[in-house]
Amino acid sequence: MPGITLGDTVPNLDVETTYKNFKLHDYFADSWTVLFSHPGDFTPVCTTELGAMGKYAHEFEQRGVKLLGLSCDDIQSHKDWIPDIEAFTPGSKVTYPIIADPNKEIIPQLNMIDPIENGPSRALHIVGPDCKIKLSFLYPSTTGRNMDEVLRALDSLLMAAKHKNKIATPVNWKPYEPVVISPAVSDEEANKLFPKGFKTAQLPSKKGYLRVADVS
């Protein structure tokens, strides 16, 4: 898919939002950010998703992570839409800013385009404090996002960053579960990094590449 992708720096665009106008890099500075796009206001799946983001906002706040929405309508439309979002999802408060993009100029610059429908997509970028994309999800218009998976993936990224990417999280990993050690880390270094020790899986190949450590 063309456009910015993993490891690329998000362009420092000037954006208008429901709270105030700012440059994207100013918003990303010194924290992680979940940037998520929507094809348009007053649409059913998007309404459920923005409500869920509002309901999960405290989970992101606890992790020191900001939320930033984007929808392809103007500011007044966003503001008129918010009561519907909060009404449909009890307990939800849309306290995060939503970018306006009525002319669909920002969406392509952020590579949030649906290649099937050739228009705005239901996309999500997790952006690091260095303004680089660390993870991206792209969903078809028929499929709403799973907020638990967004949080799980975010926790994985935060865990890897904490350990300077010398660990990775295995399949279906959740916080407080063991992680695997990068093959680039020697056993000697691993002993220093993981004082609780680690276990090497005994596999038919006899290769000691799968090492599991408890970092909780």
XYZ file of N, CA and C in Angstrom:
648
model
N 0.858 -1.191 0.000
C 0.000 0.000 0.000
C 0.889 1.234 0.000
N 0.695 2.176 -0.915
C 1.548 3.356 -0.989
C 1.339 4.272 0.201
N 2.296 5.190 0.393
C 2.175 6.154 1.469
C 2.975 5.753 2.686
N 2.856 6.545 3.746
C 3.629 6.285 4.955
C 3.220 4.952 5.572
N 4.181 4.298 6.170
C 3.934 2.990 6.766
C 4.824 2.824 7.991
N 4.957 1.603 8.498
C 5.715 1.364 9.718
C 7.111 1.950 9.628
N 7.490 2.686 10.671
C 8.818 3.272 10.739
C 8.925 4.638 10.100
N 7.910 5.049 9.350
C 7.943 6.365 8.717
C 7.494 7.451 9.692
N 7.997 8.650 9.465
C 7.584 9.801 10.268
C 6.268 10.351 9.731
N 5.330 10.570 10.616
C 4.045 11.161 10.226
C 4.298 12.611 9.808
N 3.753 13.064 8.688
C 3.976 14.457 8.281
C 3.442 15.435 9.316
N 4.155 16.531 9.492
C 3.807 17.508 10.524
C 2.738 18.466 9.997
N 1.531 17.936 9.838
C 0.436 18.703 9.251
C -0.200 19.665 10.256
N -0.659 20.790 9.744
C -1.507 21.686 10.540
C -2.922 21.137 10.464
N -3.532 20.892 11.631
C -4.883 20.320 11.634
C -5.831 21.163 12.469
N -7.091 21.151 12.061
C -8.171 21.793 12.800
C -8.938 20.692 13.514
N -9.152 20.852 14.818
C -9.845 19.818 15.576
C -10.983 20.416 16.405
N -11.731 19.533 17.036
C -12.864 19.959 17.863
C -12.421 20.696 19.125
N -11.126 20.664 19.444
C -10.628 21.371 20.624
C -9.848 22.618 20.249
N -8.848 22.458 19.407
C -8.059 23.596 18.952
C -7.264 23.153 17.727
N -6.605 24.111 17.107
C -5.763 23.800 15.963
C -4.330 23.579 16.442
N -3.623 22.633 15.806
C -2.234 22.389 16.192
C -1.507 21.656 15.074
N -0.192 21.577 15.208
C 0.612 20.745 14.324
C 0.682 19.345 14.918
N 0.631 18.342 14.078
C 0.608 16.968 14.579
C 1.810 16.649 15.461
N 2.993 17.107 15.100
C 4.175 16.772 15.893
C 4.111 17.392 17.293
N 3.454 18.542 17.418
C 3.286 19.141 18.741
C 2.387 18.264 19.610
N 1.389 17.667 18.991
C 0.467 16.802 19.740
C 1.144 15.486 20.114
N 1.964 14.952 19.201
C 2.627 13.672 19.455
C 3.765 13.787 20.464
N 4.296 14.978 20.648
C 5.534 15.165 21.414
C 5.450 14.554 22.809
N 6.484 13.813 23.177
C 6.678 13.292 24.535
C 5.654 12.251 24.969
N 4.913 11.662 24.043
C 3.966 10.615 24.436
C 3.645 9.751 23.227
N 2.992 8.637 23.494
C 2.458 7.792 22.434
C 1.055 8.295 22.102
N 0.645 8.080 20.853
C -0.671 8.542 20.410
C -1.339 7.470 19.557
N -2.628 7.271 19.787
C -3.441 6.423 18.908
C -4.230 7.357 17.999
N -3.894 7.319 16.719
C -4.535 8.152 15.698
C -5.458 7.255 14.872
N -6.743 7.555 14.861
C -7.698 6.672 14.198
C -8.628 7.467 13.286
N -8.864 6.918 12.097
C -9.661 7.635 11.094
C -11.013 6.973 10.865
N -11.915 7.786 10.321
C -13.274 7.331 10.022
C -13.729 7.940 8.709
N -14.468 7.180 7.903
C -14.919 7.692 6.603
C -15.825 8.919 6.692
N -16.659 9.003 7.751
C -17.551 10.147 7.828
C -18.378 10.157 9.097
N -18.931 11.319 9.412
C -19.781 11.491 10.588
C -21.164 10.869 10.353
N -21.862 10.614 11.450
C -23.232 10.085 11.400
C -23.308 8.801 10.578
N -22.306 7.939 10.773
C -22.307 6.615 10.151
C -22.320 5.574 11.263
N -22.976 4.430 11.060
C -23.237 3.517 12.175
C -22.000 2.907 12.833
N -21.101 2.315 12.045
C -19.937 1.666 12.655
C -19.046 2.694 13.338
N -18.842 3.826 12.683
C -17.993 4.875 13.255
C -18.565 5.395 14.572
N -19.862 5.509 14.648
C -20.498 5.982 15.885
C -20.200 5.029 17.039
N -20.262 3.724 16.765
C -19.964 2.754 17.825
C -18.491 2.805 18.223
N -17.617 3.025 17.236
C -16.181 3.021 17.517
C -15.752 4.239 18.318
N -16.203 5.415 17.944
C -15.822 6.606 18.698
C -16.372 6.552 20.118
N -17.554 5.939 20.264
C -18.096 5.753 21.603
C -17.228 4.831 22.433
N -16.766 3.747 21.820
C -15.889 2.811 22.525
C -14.572 3.476 22.909
N -14.025 4.280 22.008
C -12.788 5.010 22.343
C -12.999 5.899 23.558
N -14.146 6.563 23.600
C -14.445 7.411 24.751
C -14.567 6.612 26.029
N -15.190 5.440 25.933
C -15.370 4.599 27.118
C -14.041 4.013 27.590
N -13.129 3.768 26.668
C -11.820 3.208 26.996
C -10.780 4.290 27.296
N -11.183 5.552 27.242
C -10.213 6.651 27.361
C -9.354 6.531 28.616
N -9.966 6.101 29.722
C -9.192 5.996 30.967
C -8.084 4.959 30.861
N -8.312 3.909 30.053
C -7.280 2.886 29.866
C -6.058 3.477 29.159
N -6.310 4.314 28.172
C -5.210 4.959 27.456
C -4.517 5.983 28.359
N -5.313 6.721 29.125
C -4.740 7.722 30.036
C -3.815 7.063 31.053
N -4.220 5.909 31.590
C -3.381 5.199 32.553
C -2.031 4.815 31.963
N -1.984 4.648 30.666
C -0.739 4.281 29.982
C 0.017 5.497 29.467
N -0.525 6.688 29.721
C 0.106 7.910 29.240
C -0.002 8.089 27.743
N -1.077 7.563 27.163
C -1.256 7.571 25.709
C -2.411 8.505 25.339
N -2.185 9.317 24.304
C -3.209 10.248 23.828
C -4.059 9.601 22.736
N -5.264 10.108 22.581
C -6.153 9.702 21.489
C -6.349 10.878 20.546
N -6.458 10.580 19.255
C -6.702 11.623 18.264
C -7.525 11.017 17.125
N -8.760 11.482 17.004
C -9.636 10.985 15.957
C -9.539 11.831 14.699
N -10.054 11.309 13.600
C -10.088 12.017 12.324
C -11.308 11.521 11.565
N -12.121 12.458 11.087
C -13.273 12.084 10.278
C -13.445 13.098 9.159
N -13.942 12.633 8.029
C -13.974 13.456 6.816
C -15.205 14.348 6.728
N -15.393 15.161 7.757
C -16.425 16.191 7.769
C -15.875 17.394 8.521
N -16.664 18.463 8.596
C -16.151 19.688 9.207
C -16.365 19.697 10.727
N -15.820 20.710 11.363
C -15.852 20.787 12.826
C -17.278 20.828 13.359
N -18.142 21.624 12.749
C -19.508 21.715 13.252
C -20.221 20.370 13.155
N -19.974 19.646 12.075
C -20.561 18.314 11.939
C -20.062 17.399 13.053
N -18.755 17.450 13.335
C -18.205 16.638 14.436
C -18.914 16.958 15.741
N -19.061 18.241 16.034
C -19.666 18.652 17.302
C -21.132 18.238 17.388
N -21.818 18.285 16.253
C -23.223 17.849 16.232
C -23.333 16.337 16.392
N -22.315 15.620 15.974
C -22.293 14.152 16.020
C -22.005 13.619 17.419
N -21.196 14.333 18.183
C -20.736 13.843 19.483
C -21.882 13.440 20.424
N -22.987 14.195 20.529
C -24.090 13.743 21.404
C -24.626 12.364 21.015
N -24.690 12.064 19.723
C -25.142 10.738 19.287
C -24.148 9.667 19.748
N -22.860 9.953 19.598
C -21.815 9.002 19.992
C -21.938 8.670 21.474
N -22.065 9.697 22.290
C -22.125 9.495 23.746
C -23.438 8.845 24.169
N -24.527 9.138 23.459
C -25.825 8.551 23.799
C -25.864 7.067 23.481
N -25.236 6.660 22.377
C -25.295 5.253 21.977
C -24.446 4.374 22.885
N -23.335 4.912 23.393
C -22.445 4.138 24.270
C -22.488 4.736 25.667
N -23.354 4.223 26.545
C -23.475 4.772 27.900
C -22.120 4.774 28.614
N -21.837 5.867 29.275
C -20.568 5.982 29.998
C -19.445 6.548 29.163
N -19.725 6.780 27.883
C -18.688 7.306 26.995
C -18.703 8.826 26.995
N -17.497 9.427 27.044
C -17.332 10.863 26.897
C -16.245 11.110 25.860
N -16.594 11.836 24.832
C -15.613 12.120 23.781
C -14.780 13.315 24.225
N -13.734 13.032 24.980
C -12.858 14.083 25.514
C -11.603 14.267 24.661
N -11.454 13.456 23.635
C -10.295 13.557 22.756
C -10.651 14.429 21.544
N -9.665 15.075 20.930
C -9.947 15.897 19.753
C -10.216 15.054 18.512
N -11.037 15.591 17.612
C -11.320 14.944 16.326
C -10.934 15.921 15.223
N -10.057 15.480 14.349
C -9.593 16.310 13.241
C -10.685 16.433 12.179
N -10.824 17.619 11.617
C -11.735 17.836 10.503
C -10.971 17.678 9.188
N -11.584 16.995 8.237
C -10.966 16.808 6.915
C -12.057 16.771 5.846
N -12.858 17.843 5.749
C -14.002 17.821 4.826
C -13.608 17.711 3.359
N -12.397 18.161 3.021
C -11.951 18.095 1.628
C -11.111 16.851 1.342
N -11.003 16.000 2.347
C -10.251 14.737 2.206
C -8.812 14.973 1.718
N -8.182 15.988 2.316
C -6.791 16.307 1.983
C -5.801 15.681 2.953
N -6.239 15.466 4.190
C -5.349 14.938 5.230
C -5.254 13.415 5.154
N -6.391 12.783 4.945
C -6.465 11.317 4.906
C -5.391 10.678 4.016
N -5.215 11.105 2.760
C -4.193 10.453 1.924
C -2.771 10.702 2.417
N -2.520 11.865 3.031
C -1.177 12.159 3.520
C -0.810 11.279 4.710
N -1.823 10.762 5.401
C -1.598 9.868 6.534
C -1.747 8.397 6.124
N -1.923 8.152 4.837
C -2.108 6.803 4.306
C -3.247 6.074 5.018
N -4.380 6.752 5.108
C -5.566 6.171 5.708
C -6.649 6.019 4.639
N -6.238 5.418 3.527
C -7.113 5.234 2.375
C -7.487 3.758 2.244
N -8.757 3.503 1.974
C -9.234 2.149 1.711
C -8.972 1.829 0.239
N -8.038 0.933 -0.059
C -7.712 0.651 -1.462
C -8.831 -0.048 -2.216
N -9.745 -0.670 -1.493
C -10.860 -1.354 -2.155
C -11.911 -0.339 -2.603
N -12.260 0.567 -1.689
C -13.291 1.555 -2.003
C -12.709 2.852 -2.546
N -11.357 2.947 -2.540
C -10.662 4.130 -3.052
C -11.174 5.404 -2.384
N -11.264 5.345 -1.067
C -11.730 6.500 -0.304
C -11.240 6.407 1.122
N -11.718 7.272 2.005
C -11.289 7.268 3.411
C -11.534 5.906 4.060
N -10.617 5.509 4.915
C -10.697 4.177 5.504
C -10.936 4.221 7.004
N -11.197 3.047 7.540
C -11.242 2.844 8.987
C -9.848 2.345 9.368
N -8.928 3.292 9.554
C -7.529 2.961 9.822
C -7.123 3.442 11.204
N -6.006 2.905 11.684
C -5.489 3.289 13.002
C -3.969 3.185 12.979
N -3.308 4.261 13.383
C -1.857 4.263 13.544
C -1.543 4.459 15.021
N -0.610 3.679 15.530
C -0.042 3.976 16.845
C 1.283 4.674 16.580
N 1.389 5.906 17.087
C 2.534 6.770 16.806
C 3.357 6.942 18.079
N 4.671 6.782 17.953
C 5.562 6.929 19.092
C 5.909 8.382 19.364
N 6.597 8.645 20.484
C 7.013 10.016 20.822
C 7.959 10.622 19.792
N 8.567 9.773 18.960
C 9.453 10.247 17.897
C 8.688 10.572 16.619
N 7.357 10.541 16.700
C 6.462 10.865 15.580
C 6.510 9.829 14.453
N 7.010 8.638 14.755
C 7.066 7.571 13.765
C 5.952 6.550 14.008
N 5.465 5.957 12.930
C 4.411 4.949 13.037
C 5.009 3.645 13.555
N 4.455 3.138 14.651
C 4.931 1.896 15.258
C 4.056 0.696 14.894
N 2.790 0.959 14.581
C 1.850 -0.117 14.240
C 0.683 0.502 13.483
N 0.136 -0.245 12.527
C -1.034 0.223 11.777
C -2.054 -0.896 11.636
N -3.310 -0.528 11.732
C -4.417 -1.429 11.431
C -5.205 -0.793 10.286
N -5.665 -1.586 9.354
C -6.550 -1.105 8.302
C -7.722 -2.068 8.182
N -8.921 -1.554 8.430
C -10.120 -2.384 8.422
C -10.996 -2.036 7.220
N -11.699 -3.031 6.662
C -12.682 -2.723 5.621
C -13.887 -2.027 6.252
N -14.697 -1.404 5.426
C -15.825 -0.623 5.942
C -16.836 -1.472 6.690
N -16.824 -2.780 6.448
C -17.810 -3.666 7.071
C -17.401 -4.172 8.449
N -16.178 -3.850 8.896
C -15.666 -4.436 10.136
C -15.234 -3.357 11.126
N -15.892 -3.351 12.294
C -15.509 -2.413 13.341
C -14.288 -2.907 14.097
N -13.566 -1.974 14.683
C -12.351 -2.312 15.415
C -12.643 -3.005 16.744
N -11.666 -3.751 17.228
C -11.749 -4.390 18.535
C -10.840 -3.620 19.487
N -11.435 -2.885 20.426
C -10.657 -2.019 21.304
C -9.730 -2.804 22.234
N -10.155 -4.016 22.607
C -9.281 -4.839 23.447
C -8.006 -5.200 22.689
N -8.110 -5.448 21.389
C -6.924 -5.762 20.590
C -6.046 -4.529 20.398
N -6.675 -3.366 20.250
C -5.886 -2.131 20.154
C -5.062 -1.946 21.428
N -5.696 -2.141 22.576
C -4.981 -2.018 23.852
C -3.896 -3.074 23.988
N -4.202 -4.305 23.588
C -3.221 -5.384 23.699
C -1.988 -5.085 22.844
N -2.222 -4.638 21.610
C -1.115 -4.304 20.720
C -0.320 -3.125 21.264
N -1.018 -2.142 21.812
C -0.343 -0.992 22.414
C 0.527 -1.434 23.585
N -0.009 -2.295 24.448
C 0.775 -2.795 25.589
C 2.021 -3.542 25.116
N 1.905 -4.276 24.021
C 3.050 -4.977 23.463
C 4.130 -3.989 23.017
N 3.706 -2.939 22.315
C 4.658 -1.927 21.860
C 5.348 -1.237 23.029
N 4.565 -0.899 24.053
C 5.131 -0.226 25.223
C 6.112 -1.135 25.958
N 5.773 -2.427 26.031
C 6.662 -3.386 26.687
C 7.971 -3.522 25.913
N 7.868 -3.645 24.594
C 9.072 -3.774 23.769
C 9.939 -2.525 23.873
N 9.311 -1.349 23.858
C 10.065 -0.102 23.959
C 10.763 0.008 25.312
N 10.086 -0.418 26.359
C 10.666 -0.377 27.712
C 11.944 -1.194 27.769
N 11.977 -2.284 27.035
C 13.145 -3.173 27.030
C 14.012 -2.961 25.777
N 13.882 -1.777 25.180
C 14.719 -1.380 24.042
C 14.672 -2.404 22.903
N 13.467 -2.941 22.710
C 13.198 -3.899 21.626
C 14.074 -5.148 21.694
N 14.512 -5.491 22.906
C 15.284 -6.726 23.072
C 14.389 -7.901 23.439
N 13.097 -7.626 23.531
C 12.105 -8.684 23.741
C 11.001 -8.518 22.706
N 10.189 -9.540 22.569
C 8.994 -9.488 21.720
C 7.885 -10.211 22.467
N 6.653 -9.967 22.051
C 5.531 -10.639 22.714
C 5.002 -11.743 21.814
N 4.791 -12.939 22.345
C 4.336 -14.074 21.537
C 2.843 -14.003 21.226
N 2.380 -14.981 20.511
C 0.982 -15.045 20.104
C 0.040 -14.946 21.307
N -1.015 -14.147 21.141
C -2.064 -13.981 22.153
C -1.548 -13.433 23.482
N -0.365 -12.833 23.468
C 0.222 -12.283 24.700
C -0.681 -11.230 25.329
N -0.685 -11.205 26.651
C -1.373 -10.170 27.418
C -0.429 -9.679 28.510
N -0.660 -8.466 29.019
C 0.218 -7.939 30.069
C 0.379 -8.919 31.232
N 1.580 -8.936 31.773
C 1.997 -9.782 32.905
C 2.306 -11.217 32.497
N 2.140 -11.532 31.222
C 2.522 -12.858 30.756
C 3.971 -12.827 30.268
N 4.639 -13.982 30.203
C 6.039 -14.026 29.764
C 6.215 -13.499 28.336
N 7.414 -13.032 28.069
C 7.770 -12.540 26.744
C 8.871 -13.430 26.170
N 9.190 -13.245 24.894
C 10.302 -13.983 24.298
C 11.467 -13.021 24.066
N 12.667 -13.553 24.125
C 13.877 -12.748 23.991
C 14.307 -12.710 22.533
N 14.713 -11.548 22.074
C 15.152 -11.387 20.691
C 16.346 -12.298 20.381
N 16.367 -12.918 19.194
C 17.513 -13.741 18.802
C 18.828 -12.953 18.758
N 18.729 -11.615 18.645
C 19.934 -10.781 18.602
C 20.614 -10.660 19.959
N 19.919 -11.088 21.024
C 20.458 -11.006 22.388
C 21.134 -12.326 22.741
N 22.380 -12.263 23.134
C 23.107 -13.480 23.523
C 22.608 -13.982 24.874
N 22.911 -15.237 25.195
C 22.536 -15.778 26.507
C 23.212 -14.994 27.617
N 24.444 -14.585 27.382
C 25.177 -13.810 28.396
C 24.483 -12.488 28.676
N 24.077 -11.802 27.611
C 23.368 -10.531 27.793
C 22.002 -10.766 28.419
N 21.336 -11.845 28.010
C 20.015 -12.150 28.553
C 20.075 -12.371 30.064
N 21.131 -13.009 30.538
C 21.277 -13.226 31.979
C 21.378 -11.909 32.732
N 21.980 -10.915 32.105
C 22.096 -9.594 32.737
C 20.783 -8.824 32.666
N 20.093 -8.980 31.550
C 18.847 -8.231 31.345
C 17.682 -8.774 32.159
N 17.698 -10.090 32.409
C 16.559 -10.726 33.068
C 17.036 -11.448 34.326
N 17.140 -10.713 35.435
C 17.670 -11.300 36.680
C 16.858 -12.472 37.209
N 15.590 -12.565 36.802
C 14.763 -13.706 37.225
C 15.100 -14.946 36.414
N 15.942 -14.757 35.399
C 16.315 -15.873 34.544
C 15.378 -16.035 33.369
N 15.699 -17.000 32.521
C 14.865 -17.294 31.367
C 14.927 -18.792 31.079
N 13.945 -19.258 30.317
C 13.897 -20.667 29.948
C 14.035 -20.800 28.431
N 14.835 -21.753 28.022
C 15.010 -22.034 26.606
C 14.177 -23.254 26.238
N 13.291 -23.088 25.263
C 12.422 -24.195 24.849
C 13.257 -25.314 24.228
N 12.962 -26.537 24.638
C 13.640 -27.711 24.083
C 12.859 -28.179 22.860
N 13.414 -27.916 21.681
C 12.730 -28.179 20.433
C 13.455 -29.252 19.623
N 12.748 -29.917 18.717
C 13.380 -30.978 17.925
C 14.626 -30.519 17.165
N 14.655 -29.273 16.758
C 15.803 -28.768 15.993
C 17.059 -28.623 16.842
N 16.888 -28.640 18.178
C 17.999 -28.435 19.117
C 18.565 -27.012 19.059
N 17.858 -26.125 18.396
C 18.305 -24.729 18.315
C 17.695 -23.946 19.472
N 18.521 -23.205 20.160
C 18.051 -22.498 21.360
C 17.547 -21.096 21.091
N 16.724 -20.966 20.071
C 16.291 -19.626 19.662
C 15.047 -19.133 20.394
N 14.314 -20.062 21.008
C 13.052 -19.652 21.631
C 13.238 -19.609 23.140
N 13.500 -18.391 23.629
C 13.780 -18.187 25.054
C 12.673 -17.324 25.666
N 12.180 -17.775 26.780
C 11.032 -17.113 27.427
C 11.476 -16.528 28.755
N 11.055 -15.295 29.006
C 11.434 -14.613 30.244
C 10.214 -13.984 30.894
N 10.247 -13.910 32.215
C 9.191 -13.250 33.001
C 9.664 -11.844 33.332
N 8.964 -10.843 32.851
C 9.372 -9.461 33.105
C 8.348 -8.720 33.951
N 7.391 -9.432 34.528
C 6.343 -8.777 35.322
C 6.892 -8.314 36.661
